XYZ file of N, CA and C in Angstrom:
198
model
N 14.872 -6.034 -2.484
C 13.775 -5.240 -2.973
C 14.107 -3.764 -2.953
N 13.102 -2.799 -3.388
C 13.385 -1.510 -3.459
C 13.067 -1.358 -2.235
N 11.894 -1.252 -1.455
C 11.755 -0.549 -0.505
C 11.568 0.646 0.186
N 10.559 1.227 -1.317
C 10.201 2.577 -1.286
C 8.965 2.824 -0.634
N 8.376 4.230 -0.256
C 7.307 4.300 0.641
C 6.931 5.833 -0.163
N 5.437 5.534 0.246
C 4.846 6.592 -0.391
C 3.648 6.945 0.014
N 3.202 7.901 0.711
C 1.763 8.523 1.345
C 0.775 8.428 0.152
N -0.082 8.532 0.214
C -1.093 8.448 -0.691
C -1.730 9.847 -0.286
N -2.705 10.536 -1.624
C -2.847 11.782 -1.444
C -4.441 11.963 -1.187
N -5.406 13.142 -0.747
C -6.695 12.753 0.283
C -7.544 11.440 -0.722
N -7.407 11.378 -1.997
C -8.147 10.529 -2.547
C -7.896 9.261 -2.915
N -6.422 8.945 -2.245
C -5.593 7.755 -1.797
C -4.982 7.118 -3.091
N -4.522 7.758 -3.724
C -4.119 7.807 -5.048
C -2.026 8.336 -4.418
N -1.400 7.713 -5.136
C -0.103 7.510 -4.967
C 0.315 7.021 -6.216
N 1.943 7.507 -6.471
C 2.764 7.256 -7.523
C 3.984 6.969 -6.948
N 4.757 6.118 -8.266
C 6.133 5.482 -7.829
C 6.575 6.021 -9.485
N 7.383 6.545 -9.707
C 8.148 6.793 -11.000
C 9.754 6.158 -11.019
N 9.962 5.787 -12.126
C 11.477 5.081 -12.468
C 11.546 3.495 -12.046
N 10.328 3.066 -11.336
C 10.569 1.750 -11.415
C 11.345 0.694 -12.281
N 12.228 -0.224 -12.298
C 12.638 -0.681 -12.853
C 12.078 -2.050 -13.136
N 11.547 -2.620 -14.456
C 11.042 -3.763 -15.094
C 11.710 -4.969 -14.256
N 10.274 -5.832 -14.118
C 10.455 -6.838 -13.078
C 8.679 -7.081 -12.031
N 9.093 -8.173 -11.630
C 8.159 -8.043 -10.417
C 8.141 -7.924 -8.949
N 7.230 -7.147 -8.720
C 7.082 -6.237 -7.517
C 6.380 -6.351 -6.247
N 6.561 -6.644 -4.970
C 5.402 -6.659 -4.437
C 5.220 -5.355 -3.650
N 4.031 -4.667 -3.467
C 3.270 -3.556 -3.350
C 2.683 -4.070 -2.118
N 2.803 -3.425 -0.705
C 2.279 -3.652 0.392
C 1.509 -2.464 0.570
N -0.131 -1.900 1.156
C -0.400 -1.221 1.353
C -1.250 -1.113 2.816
N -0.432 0.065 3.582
C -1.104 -0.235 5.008
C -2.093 1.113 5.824
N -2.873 0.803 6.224
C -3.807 2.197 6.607
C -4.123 1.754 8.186
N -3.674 2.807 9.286
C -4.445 2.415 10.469
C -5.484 1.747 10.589
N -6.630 1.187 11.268
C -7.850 0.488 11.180
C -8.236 -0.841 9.677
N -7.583 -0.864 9.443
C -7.319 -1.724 7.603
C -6.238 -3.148 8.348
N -6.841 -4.095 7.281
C -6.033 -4.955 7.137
C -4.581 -4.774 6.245
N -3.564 -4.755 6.341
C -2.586 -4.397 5.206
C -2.724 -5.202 3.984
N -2.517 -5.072 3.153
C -3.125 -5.316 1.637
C -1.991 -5.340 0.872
N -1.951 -7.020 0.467
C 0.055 -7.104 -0.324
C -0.416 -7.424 -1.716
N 0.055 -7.150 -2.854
C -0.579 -7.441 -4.327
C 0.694 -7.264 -5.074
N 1.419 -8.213 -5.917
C 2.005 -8.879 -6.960
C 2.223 -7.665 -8.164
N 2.932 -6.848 -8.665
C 2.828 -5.870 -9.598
C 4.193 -6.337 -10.618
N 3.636 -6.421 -11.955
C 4.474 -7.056 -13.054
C 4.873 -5.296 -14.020
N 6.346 -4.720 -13.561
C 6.263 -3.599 -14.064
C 7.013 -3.932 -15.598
N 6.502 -3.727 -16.599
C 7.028 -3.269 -18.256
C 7.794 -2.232 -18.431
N 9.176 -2.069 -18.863
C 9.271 -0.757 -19.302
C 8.587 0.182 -20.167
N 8.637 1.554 -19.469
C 8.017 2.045 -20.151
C 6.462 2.356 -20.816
N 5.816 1.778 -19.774
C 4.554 1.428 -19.519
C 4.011 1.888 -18.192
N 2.734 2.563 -18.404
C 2.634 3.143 -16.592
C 0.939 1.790 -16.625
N 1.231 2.297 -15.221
C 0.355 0.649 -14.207
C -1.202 1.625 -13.489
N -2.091 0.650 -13.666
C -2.761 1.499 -12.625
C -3.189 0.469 -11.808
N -3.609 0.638 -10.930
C -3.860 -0.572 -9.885
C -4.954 0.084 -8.833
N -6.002 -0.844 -8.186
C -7.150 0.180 -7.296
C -6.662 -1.423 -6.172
N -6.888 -0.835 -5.262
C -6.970 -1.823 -3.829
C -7.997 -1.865 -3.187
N -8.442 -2.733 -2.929
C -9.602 -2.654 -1.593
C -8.938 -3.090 -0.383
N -8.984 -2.458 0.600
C -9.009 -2.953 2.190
C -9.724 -3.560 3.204
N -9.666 -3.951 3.387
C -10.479 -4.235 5.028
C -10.446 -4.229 6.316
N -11.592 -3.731 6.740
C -11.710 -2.786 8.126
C -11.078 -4.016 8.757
N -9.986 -3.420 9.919
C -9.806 -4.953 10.453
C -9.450 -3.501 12.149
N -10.352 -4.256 12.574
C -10.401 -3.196 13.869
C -9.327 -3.150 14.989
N -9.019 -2.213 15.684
C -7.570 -2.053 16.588
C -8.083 -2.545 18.055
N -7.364 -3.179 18.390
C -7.529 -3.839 19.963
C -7.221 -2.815 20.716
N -7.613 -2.555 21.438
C -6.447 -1.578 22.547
C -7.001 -1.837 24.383
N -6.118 -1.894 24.658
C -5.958 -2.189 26.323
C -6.900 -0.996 26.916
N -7.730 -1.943 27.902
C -8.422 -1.062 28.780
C -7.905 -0.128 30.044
N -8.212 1.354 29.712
C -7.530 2.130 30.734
C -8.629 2.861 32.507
N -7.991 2.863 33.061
C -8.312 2.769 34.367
C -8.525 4.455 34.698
N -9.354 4.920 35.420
C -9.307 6.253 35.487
C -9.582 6.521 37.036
C-alpha cells in the first residue's frame, strides 16, 4: 500500500494529490472516535470527495490514586 498520512484541517477536510488509479483503503482515526476504514476506487484524473462519519467510542483509562 501507499501509506500516506494526512492531518485534516479545523473543518476536518484533508487532501491526498497524485494518487495513483486503483483501489484504496482510507483509514481515518480521531482520539475519542472509533477509527473509520472505507474502500476508495481512485480514476485517473478524476478528483473524489468522500464525507465520513465517526463514532464516539469513549477512552478507558486507569484509575489514579492521589
Amino acid at each position: 500500500g501507499l501509506n500516506l498520512t494526512r492531518a485534516t484541517n479545523s473543518n476536518g477536510q484533508f487532501t491526498f494529490e497524485e494518487i495513483p488509479p486503483g483501489e484504496h483503503l482510507l483509514s481515518a482515526e480521531l482520539l475519542g472516535y472509533s477509527t473509520r476504514e472505507e474502500t476508495v476506487v481512485v480514476e485517473g484524473g478524476k478528483i473524489i470527495s468522500l464525507a465520513l462519519a465517526m463514532a464516539v467510542e469513549p477512552i478507558e483509562l486507569e484509575p489514579i490514586e492521589v
